[in-house]
């Protein structure tokens, strides 16, 4: 009885260690490596994971090994056959009705006991549970990323009197995407509304809420309200939905005929204006609370907008850096100099390159606009 109790306690300790060592990452290959690494340290001389490539994923072949497989698990085509005096156990890797492949564990001399075999099965089930979660997470991320790319890829067409360029840079393929978005809306009398927004949080829910804000914006903008009144309507309508996340938003109504632009902000970072050959300028725009709070209190400011200027709207991922004061981040943006002769697309490229937006710490959305020269 004492021996049985000691054996059970030893098995429980091993299982507890497995829980701590397997599944520390959401990367599938890392999980398989953690499985084989854990087993090779105490239960076997060599371990390997071989995937079949079935189910929704196309992965196949030996994706992880640990220990000295020479003479034990040499041949992936003959995994279940012991080489020489080796003892090999094959454990199926399955989860939620999906077959991933098999785990192979080998020892050169002694066979696996019943307790050791049970521990192999437990470790395999544990790894499969984590892999299933990782694959579901990856699928959700792909859906959110595809949704966001589809929504921000083609903003509405501005009037022909305005040149517009935009960029959307997600934070890497495995990151949870955010709710960054931009839009342009044609108004009467040659005016165009430029909008950039950022829903708080990440993931599929943020992307869905981003679509909701964008849809509401189009409806409200069609009434041709002033920018601060558009924000007021967006805030009220969004606050009525308890499930919608708050969002920041910056709206610019460009009036080429008058050479002006009216700005209104809901908790968003200030726009920047670049003139050829000179540094940028951060515009002083009154900032109200984020959308969805129901507080309201938005104001607009009208400023001159000339043909030699490019106005730049962006989300915080463009400028913010971890551990850095936001004023320092904004100063870096304003210090950029745009070479003379750059088109609006080149301005966006120069800003993204100057701030290393490809390696930003969050999603980046940028929208820039410039007046087209009048025909003479």
Tab-separated table of C-alpha atoms in Angstrom:
chain	number	residue	atom	x	y	z
A	1	UNK	CA	0.000	0.000	0.000
A	2	UNK	CA	2.840	2.382	0.867
A	3	UNK	CA	4.502	1.683	-2.473
A	4	UNK	CA	1.213	2.300	-4.309
A	5	UNK	CA	0.719	5.568	-2.423
A	6	UNK	CA	4.272	6.686	-3.162
A	7	UNK	CA	3.829	5.828	-6.818
A	8	UNK	CA	0.565	7.787	-7.010
A	9	UNK	CA	2.160	10.801	-5.359
A	10	UNK	CA	5.102	10.652	-7.755
A	11	UNK	CA	2.710	10.481	-10.710
A	12	UNK	CA	0.714	13.446	-9.394
A	13	UNK	CA	3.906	15.465	-9.001
A	14	UNK	CA	4.873	14.672	-12.579
A	15	UNK	CA	1.435	15.661	-13.870
A	16	UNK	CA	1.574	18.907	-11.902
A	17	UNK	CA	4.970	19.663	-13.436
A	18	UNK	CA	3.526	18.946	-16.890
A	19	UNK	CA	0.777	21.516	-16.323
A	20	UNK	CA	3.414	24.138	-15.538
A	21	UNK	CA	5.743	23.324	-18.427
A	22	UNK	CA	3.400	22.557	-21.340
A	23	UNK	CA	1.292	25.285	-22.915
A	24	UNK	CA	3.184	28.406	-21.830
A	25	UNK	CA	2.777	29.897	-25.327
A	26	UNK	CA	-0.034	30.318	-27.843
A	27	UNK	CA	2.324	29.232	-30.633
A	28	UNK	CA	1.547	25.660	-31.729
A	29	UNK	CA	5.112	24.606	-32.546
A	30	UNK	CA	6.285	25.861	-29.180
A	31	UNK	CA	3.629	23.735	-27.437
A	32	UNK	CA	4.761	20.593	-29.262
A	33	UNK	CA	8.390	21.355	-28.369
A	34	UNK	CA	7.410	21.824	-24.741
A	35	UNK	CA	5.687	18.439	-24.786
A	36	UNK	CA	8.678	16.548	-26.181
A	37	UNK	CA	11.117	18.491	-24.015
A	38	UNK	CA	9.203	17.729	-20.847
A	39	UNK	CA	8.978	14.004	-21.599
A	40	UNK	CA	12.633	13.627	-22.583
A	41	UNK	CA	13.807	15.077	-19.268
A	42	UNK	CA	12.443	12.288	-17.113
A	43	UNK	CA	10.183	9.741	-18.780
A	44	UNK	CA	12.003	8.740	-21.954
A	45	UNK	CA	15.275	8.959	-23.848
A	46	UNK	CA	13.694	10.500	-26.946
A	47	UNK	CA	10.337	11.957	-27.943
A	48	UNK	CA	8.868	13.214	-31.192
A	49	UNK	CA	5.615	14.738	-32.419
A	50	UNK	CA	4.455	13.841	-35.905
A	51	UNK	CA	1.430	15.591	-37.410
A	52	UNK	CA	-0.763	14.073	-40.075
A	53	UNK	CA	-1.855	17.302	-41.737
A	54	UNK	CA	-5.519	16.433	-41.362
A	55	UNK	CA	-8.376	18.652	-40.220
A	56	UNK	CA	-8.423	22.386	-40.848
A	57	UNK	CA	-4.639	22.758	-40.573
A	58	UNK	CA	-2.227	21.653	-43.284
A	59	UNK	CA	0.765	20.978	-41.029
A	60	UNK	CA	2.330	17.545	-41.426
A	61	UNK	CA	5.496	15.647	-40.643
A	62	UNK	CA	7.767	15.634	-37.623
A	63	UNK	CA	7.466	19.071	-36.032
A	64	UNK	CA	9.198	18.582	-32.676
A	65	UNK	CA	11.841	16.261	-31.220
A	66	UNK	CA	13.764	16.051	-27.957
A	67	UNK	CA	16.479	13.774	-26.636
A	68	UNK	CA	18.736	11.543	-28.703
A	69	UNK	CA	16.525	10.044	-31.398
A	70	UNK	CA	19.418	8.251	-33.103
A	71	UNK	CA	18.606	4.556	-33.254
A	72	UNK	CA	15.371	5.117	-31.373
A	73	UNK	CA	13.177	7.294	-33.594
A	74	UNK	CA	15.281	7.553	-36.722
A	75	UNK	CA	12.705	6.846	-39.384
A	76	UNK	CA	9.529	8.983	-39.494
A	77	UNK	CA	8.034	6.492	-41.969
A	78	UNK	CA	8.331	3.649	-39.441
A	79	UNK	CA	7.492	5.380	-36.175
A	80	UNK	CA	5.929	2.466	-34.327
A	81	UNK	CA	8.710	-0.025	-34.871
A	82	UNK	CA	11.430	-0.225	-32.201
A	83	UNK	CA	15.019	0.003	-33.451
A	84	UNK	CA	17.232	-2.598	-31.823
A	85	UNK	CA	16.394	-2.997	-28.158
A	86	UNK	CA	14.413	0.271	-27.965
A	87	UNK	CA	10.937	0.413	-26.486
A	88	UNK	CA	8.589	2.801	-28.291
A	89	UNK	CA	5.135	3.979	-27.255
A	90	UNK	CA	2.826	5.730	-29.724
A	91	UNK	CA	0.179	8.016	-28.234
A	92	UNK	CA	-2.524	9.527	-30.478
A	93	UNK	CA	-2.762	13.307	-30.462
A	94	UNK	CA	-6.446	14.243	-30.627
A	95	UNK	CA	-8.685	16.996	-29.366
A	96	UNK	CA	-12.349	17.926	-29.837
A	97	UNK	CA	-12.802	15.380	-32.598
A	98	UNK	CA	-9.723	16.523	-34.520
A	99	UNK	CA	-6.751	14.208	-35.070
A	100	UNK	CA	-3.436	16.079	-34.995
A	101	UNK	CA	-1.052	13.128	-35.290
A	102	UNK	CA	0.889	11.067	-32.789
A	103	UNK	CA	3.401	11.375	-29.978
A	104	UNK	CA	6.306	8.930	-30.017
A	105	UNK	CA	8.252	8.201	-26.833
A	106	UNK	CA	11.228	5.806	-26.774
A	107	UNK	CA	13.610	4.296	-24.250
A	108	UNK	CA	16.718	2.318	-25.078
A	109	UNK	CA	16.395	-0.385	-22.403
A	110	UNK	CA	13.424	-0.693	-20.036
A	111	UNK	CA	9.823	-0.756	-21.139
A	112	UNK	CA	7.333	1.864	-19.953
A	113	UNK	CA	5.296	0.987	-16.881
A	114	UNK	CA	1.537	1.422	-16.739
A	115	UNK	CA	1.926	4.611	-14.665
A	116	UNK	CA	4.483	6.020	-17.084
A	117	UNK	CA	2.269	5.236	-20.045
A	118	UNK	CA	-0.642	6.951	-18.304
A	119	UNK	CA	1.567	10.006	-17.754
A	120	UNK	CA	2.483	10.060	-21.461
A	121	UNK	CA	-1.223	10.044	-22.343
A	122	UNK	CA	-1.923	12.837	-19.837
A	123	UNK	CA	0.870	15.020	-21.208
A	124	UNK	CA	-0.339	14.407	-24.763
A	125	UNK	CA	-3.948	15.351	-23.870
A	126	UNK	CA	-2.693	18.474	-22.100
A	127	UNK	CA	-0.668	19.571	-25.138
A	128	UNK	CA	-3.601	18.870	-27.478
A	129	UNK	CA	-5.893	21.016	-25.341
A	130	UNK	CA	-3.449	23.925	-25.591
A	131	UNK	CA	-2.954	23.395	-29.331
A	132	UNK	CA	-6.718	23.376	-29.876
A	133	UNK	CA	-6.981	26.670	-28.026
A	134	UNK	CA	-4.061	28.108	-30.018
A	135	UNK	CA	-5.683	27.129	-33.317
A	136	UNK	CA	-9.034	28.617	-32.309
A	137	UNK	CA	-7.282	31.812	-31.224
A	138	UNK	CA	-5.399	31.972	-34.510
A	139	UNK	CA	-8.649	31.476	-36.441
A	140	UNK	CA	-10.318	34.295	-34.495
A	141	UNK	CA	-7.357	36.557	-35.163
A	142	UNK	CA	-7.521	35.791	-38.888
A	143	UNK	CA	-11.238	36.611	-38.976
A	144	UNK	CA	-10.701	39.881	-37.124
A	145	UNK	CA	-7.745	40.823	-39.296
A	146	UNK	CA	-9.594	39.990	-42.513
A	147	UNK	CA	-12.597	41.991	-41.321
A	148	UNK	CA	-10.505	44.990	-40.412
A	149	UNK	CA	-8.490	44.899	-43.627
A	150	UNK	CA	-11.691	44.728	-45.650
A	151	UNK	CA	-13.179	47.674	-43.797
A	152	UNK	CA	-10.166	49.987	-43.908
A	153	UNK	CA	-8.814	48.979	-47.309
A	154	UNK	CA	-11.151	51.225	-49.286
A	155	UNK	CA	-12.358	54.405	-47.607
A	156	UNK	CA	-15.078	56.302	-49.408
A	157	UNK	CA	-14.107	58.442	-52.379
A	158	UNK	CA	-13.514	62.111	-51.590
A	159	UNK	CA	-14.349	64.895	-54.032
A	160	UNK	CA	-11.953	65.223	-56.989
A	161	UNK	CA	-10.632	68.463	-55.474
A	162	UNK	CA	-8.903	66.470	-52.717
A	163	UNK	CA	-5.990	64.012	-52.893
A	164	UNK	CA	-6.099	61.301	-50.242
A	165	UNK	CA	-3.728	58.522	-49.189
A	166	UNK	CA	-4.048	55.990	-46.371
A	167	UNK	CA	-2.182	53.166	-44.656
A	168	UNK	CA	-3.219	50.391	-42.302
A	169	UNK	CA	-0.408	48.437	-40.614
A	170	UNK	CA	-1.506	45.655	-38.239
A	171	UNK	CA	0.771	44.670	-35.390
A	172	UNK	CA	2.080	41.390	-36.834
A	173	UNK	CA	0.267	38.250	-37.928
A	174	UNK	CA	-0.222	36.710	-34.473
A	175	UNK	CA	-1.187	39.818	-32.553
A	176	UNK	CA	-4.767	40.523	-31.591
A	177	UNK	CA	-5.864	43.238	-33.972
A	178	UNK	CA	-7.409	46.428	-32.735
A	179	UNK	CA	-10.203	48.725	-33.834
A	180	UNK	CA	-8.265	51.305	-35.869
A	181	UNK	CA	-10.149	52.707	-38.860
A	182	UNK	CA	-10.452	55.656	-41.225
A	183	UNK	CA	-13.073	56.972	-43.597
A	184	UNK	CA	-13.793	59.752	-46.094
A	185	UNK	CA	-17.328	61.005	-46.798
A	186	UNK	CA	-18.415	63.296	-49.636
A	187	UNK	CA	-20.499	66.256	-48.535
A	188	UNK	CA	-22.331	68.972	-50.434
A	189	UNK	CA	-20.611	71.931	-52.151
A	190	UNK	CA	-17.327	70.090	-52.764
A	191	UNK	CA	-16.564	69.452	-49.101
A	192	UNK	CA	-15.157	66.171	-47.759
A	193	UNK	CA	-15.200	64.691	-44.265
A	194	UNK	CA	-11.991	62.957	-43.140
A	195	UNK	CA	-12.267	60.616	-40.152
A	196	UNK	CA	-9.865	58.479	-38.125
A	197	UNK	CA	-10.999	56.412	-35.136
A	198	UNK	CA	-9.660	53.867	-32.675
A	199	UNK	CA	-11.888	51.503	-30.694
A	200	UNK	CA	-10.436	50.656	-27.297
A	201	UNK	CA	-9.191	47.085	-26.890
A	202	UNK	CA	-8.244	44.360	-29.352
A	203	UNK	CA	-9.695	41.285	-30.971
A	204	UNK	CA	-12.759	40.402	-32.970
A	205	UNK	CA	-15.073	42.436	-30.699
A	206	UNK	CA	-13.030	45.593	-31.301
A	207	UNK	CA	-13.123	45.027	-35.068
A	208	UNK	CA	-16.903	44.524	-34.962
A	209	UNK	CA	-17.401	47.680	-32.878
A	210	UNK	CA	-15.177	49.553	-35.304
A	211	UNK	CA	-17.552	48.559	-38.097
A	212	UNK	CA	-20.472	49.795	-35.983
A	213	UNK	CA	-18.901	53.215	-35.443
A	214	UNK	CA	-18.077	53.510	-39.110
A	215	UNK	CA	-21.630	52.646	-40.155
A	216	UNK	CA	-23.133	55.173	-37.721
A	217	UNK	CA	-20.702	57.808	-38.955
A	218	UNK	CA	-21.856	57.405	-42.552
A	219	UNK	CA	-25.490	57.834	-41.547
A	220	UNK	CA	-24.829	60.870	-39.361
A	221	UNK	CA	-22.450	62.490	-41.862
A	222	UNK	CA	-25.109	62.353	-44.564
A	223	UNK	CA	-27.064	64.989	-42.614
A	224	UNK	CA	-24.184	67.438	-43.251
A	225	UNK	CA	-23.765	68.469	-39.621
A	226	UNK	CA	-20.729	70.365	-38.369
A	227	UNK	CA	-17.868	68.079	-37.168
A	228	UNK	CA	-18.517	68.617	-33.461
A	229	UNK	CA	-22.224	67.877	-33.962
A	230	UNK	CA	-21.329	64.686	-35.821
A	231	UNK	CA	-19.317	63.625	-32.765
A	232	UNK	CA	-22.212	64.499	-30.504
A	233	UNK	CA	-24.552	62.266	-32.490
A	234	UNK	CA	-21.985	59.444	-32.626
A	235	UNK	CA	-21.499	59.659	-28.871
A	236	UNK	CA	-25.211	59.603	-28.077
A	237	UNK	CA	-26.023	56.726	-30.417
A	238	UNK	CA	-23.037	54.667	-29.262
A	239	UNK	CA	-23.717	55.279	-25.564
A	240	UNK	CA	-27.194	53.791	-26.054
A	241	UNK	CA	-25.546	50.420	-26.781
A	242	UNK	CA	-24.193	49.069	-23.487
A	243	UNK	CA	-22.094	46.461	-25.282
A	244	UNK	CA	-20.206	48.883	-27.505
A	245	UNK	CA	-16.672	49.776	-26.493
A	246	UNK	CA	-15.612	53.434	-26.210
A	247	UNK	CA	-13.564	54.864	-29.062
A	248	UNK	CA	-11.507	57.927	-29.854
A	249	UNK	CA	-12.235	59.799	-33.076
A	250	UNK	CA	-10.924	62.796	-35.026
A	251	UNK	CA	-13.044	64.477	-37.718
A	252	UNK	CA	-11.889	67.046	-40.274
A	253	UNK	CA	-14.280	68.758	-42.690
A	254	UNK	CA	-12.286	70.132	-45.607
A	255	UNK	CA	-13.784	73.005	-47.595
A	256	UNK	CA	-11.551	73.597	-50.643
A	257	UNK	CA	-13.652	76.488	-51.941
A	258	UNK	CA	-13.001	78.496	-48.771
A	259	UNK	CA	-9.533	77.096	-48.113
A	260	UNK	CA	-10.451	75.984	-44.598
A	261	UNK	CA	-10.680	72.823	-42.544
A	262	UNK	CA	-12.853	72.394	-39.437
A	263	UNK	CA	-11.535	69.998	-36.768
A	264	UNK	CA	-13.254	68.208	-33.862
A	265	UNK	CA	-11.813	65.532	-31.575
A	266	UNK	CA	-13.247	62.893	-29.255
A	267	UNK	CA	-10.257	61.970	-27.121
A	268	UNK	CA	-7.981	61.567	-30.140
A	269	UNK	CA	-4.390	62.655	-30.729
A	270	UNK	CA	-3.953	65.980	-32.586
A	271	UNK	CA	-3.659	66.096	-36.379
A	272	UNK	CA	-0.409	67.153	-37.982
A	273	UNK	CA	0.089	69.450	-40.953
A	274	UNK	CA	3.165	69.225	-43.181
A	275	UNK	CA	4.387	71.868	-45.604
A	276	UNK	CA	6.939	70.901	-48.247
A	277	UNK	CA	10.502	71.268	-47.025
A	278	UNK	CA	9.563	72.239	-43.477
A	279	UNK	CA	8.855	70.430	-40.217
A	280	UNK	CA	5.386	69.323	-39.250
A	281	UNK	CA	2.976	71.206	-37.007
A	282	UNK	CA	0.599	69.710	-34.453
A	283	UNK	CA	-2.712	71.530	-34.576
A	284	UNK	CA	-4.376	72.720	-31.379
A	285	UNK	CA	-7.799	71.064	-31.562
A	286	UNK	CA	-10.270	71.077	-28.618
A	287	UNK	CA	-10.475	67.532	-27.242
A	288	UNK	CA	-13.735	66.114	-25.897
A	289	UNK	CA	-14.337	62.749	-24.190
A	290	UNK	CA	-14.164	59.469	-26.150
A	291	UNK	CA	-17.232	58.298	-28.013
A	292	UNK	CA	-19.630	55.985	-26.240
A	293	UNK	CA	-19.421	57.707	-22.866
A	294	UNK	CA	-22.583	59.786	-23.375
A	295	UNK	CA	-20.883	62.842	-21.862
A	296	UNK	CA	-20.745	64.958	-25.018
A	297	UNK	CA	-19.150	68.395	-24.873
A	298	UNK	CA	-17.414	68.549	-28.270
A	299	UNK	CA	-16.122	71.700	-29.936
A	300	UNK	CA	-14.841	72.485	-33.424
A	301	UNK	CA	-12.122	74.828	-34.627
A	302	UNK	CA	-11.738	76.105	-38.207
A	303	UNK	CA	-8.231	76.714	-39.528
A	304	UNK	CA	-6.796	77.744	-42.896
A	305	UNK	CA	-5.967	74.890	-45.251
A	306	UNK	CA	-3.795	75.854	-48.217
A	307	UNK	CA	-2.703	73.966	-51.308
A	308	UNK	CA	0.876	73.522	-50.057
A	309	UNK	CA	-0.239	71.737	-46.868
A	310	UNK	CA	-0.877	68.050	-46.191
A	311	UNK	CA	-3.037	67.221	-43.183
A	312	UNK	CA	-2.275	63.925	-41.457
A	313	UNK	CA	-4.674	61.978	-39.218
A	314	UNK	CA	-3.414	58.866	-37.416
A	315	UNK	CA	-4.006	56.442	-34.556
A	316	UNK	CA	-1.784	56.199	-31.494
A	317	UNK	CA	0.193	53.215	-32.790
A	318	UNK	CA	2.046	55.549	-35.171
A	319	UNK	CA	3.643	57.627	-32.429
A	320	UNK	CA	3.341	55.982	-29.013
A	321	UNK	CA	6.266	53.980	-27.667
A	322	UNK	CA	6.332	52.005	-24.418
A	323	UNK	CA	7.870	53.925	-21.512
A	324	UNK	CA	7.965	57.215	-23.425
A	325	UNK	CA	6.002	60.365	-22.605
A	326	UNK	CA	3.367	61.113	-25.249
A	327	UNK	CA	4.667	64.676	-25.672
A	328	UNK	CA	8.041	63.248	-26.687
A	329	UNK	CA	6.345	60.910	-29.149
A	330	UNK	CA	4.336	63.727	-30.718
A	331	UNK	CA	7.412	65.957	-30.906
A	332	UNK	CA	9.145	63.275	-32.960
A	333	UNK	CA	6.267	63.342	-35.446
A	334	UNK	CA	6.302	67.136	-35.673
A	335	UNK	CA	10.075	67.178	-36.221
A	336	UNK	CA	9.824	65.166	-39.442
A	337	UNK	CA	10.663	67.076	-42.607
A	338	UNK	CA	8.962	66.147	-45.849
A	339	UNK	CA	11.058	66.744	-48.982
A	340	UNK	CA	9.704	69.203	-51.520
A	341	UNK	CA	7.815	67.710	-54.436
A	342	UNK	CA	6.333	64.785	-52.498
A	343	UNK	CA	2.818	63.691	-53.384
A	344	UNK	CA	0.347	62.880	-50.631
A	345	UNK	CA	1.137	59.163	-50.877
A	346	UNK	CA	4.851	59.904	-50.541
A	347	UNK	CA	4.121	62.018	-47.466
A	348	UNK	CA	2.419	59.050	-45.825
A	349	UNK	CA	5.341	56.800	-46.793
A	350	UNK	CA	7.867	59.302	-45.413
A	351	UNK	CA	6.019	59.641	-42.094
A	352	UNK	CA	5.649	55.866	-41.664
A	353	UNK	CA	9.324	55.347	-42.487
A	354	UNK	CA	10.473	58.213	-40.262
A	355	UNK	CA	8.600	56.779	-37.269
A	356	UNK	CA	9.422	53.139	-38.116
A	357	UNK	CA	5.722	52.274	-38.264
A	358	UNK	CA	6.521	48.767	-39.521
A	359	UNK	CA	7.811	47.980	-36.011
A	360	UNK	CA	5.163	49.890	-34.057
A	361	UNK	CA	3.892	48.524	-30.756
A	362	UNK	CA	0.229	48.759	-31.787
A	363	UNK	CA	-1.849	48.846	-34.959
A	364	UNK	CA	-1.286	51.902	-37.143
A	365	UNK	CA	-3.899	53.685	-39.259
A	366	UNK	CA	-2.977	56.830	-41.200
A	367	UNK	CA	-5.093	59.096	-43.422
A	368	UNK	CA	-3.617	62.101	-45.249
A	369	UNK	CA	-5.196	64.679	-47.549
A	370	UNK	CA	-4.112	67.608	-49.697
A	371	UNK	CA	-5.979	70.039	-51.937
A	372	UNK	CA	-5.580	69.428	-55.635
A	373	UNK	CA	-4.236	72.397	-57.580
A	374	UNK	CA	-6.995	74.240	-59.385
A	375	UNK	CA	-6.988	74.012	-63.135
A	376	UNK	CA	-5.906	77.222	-64.846
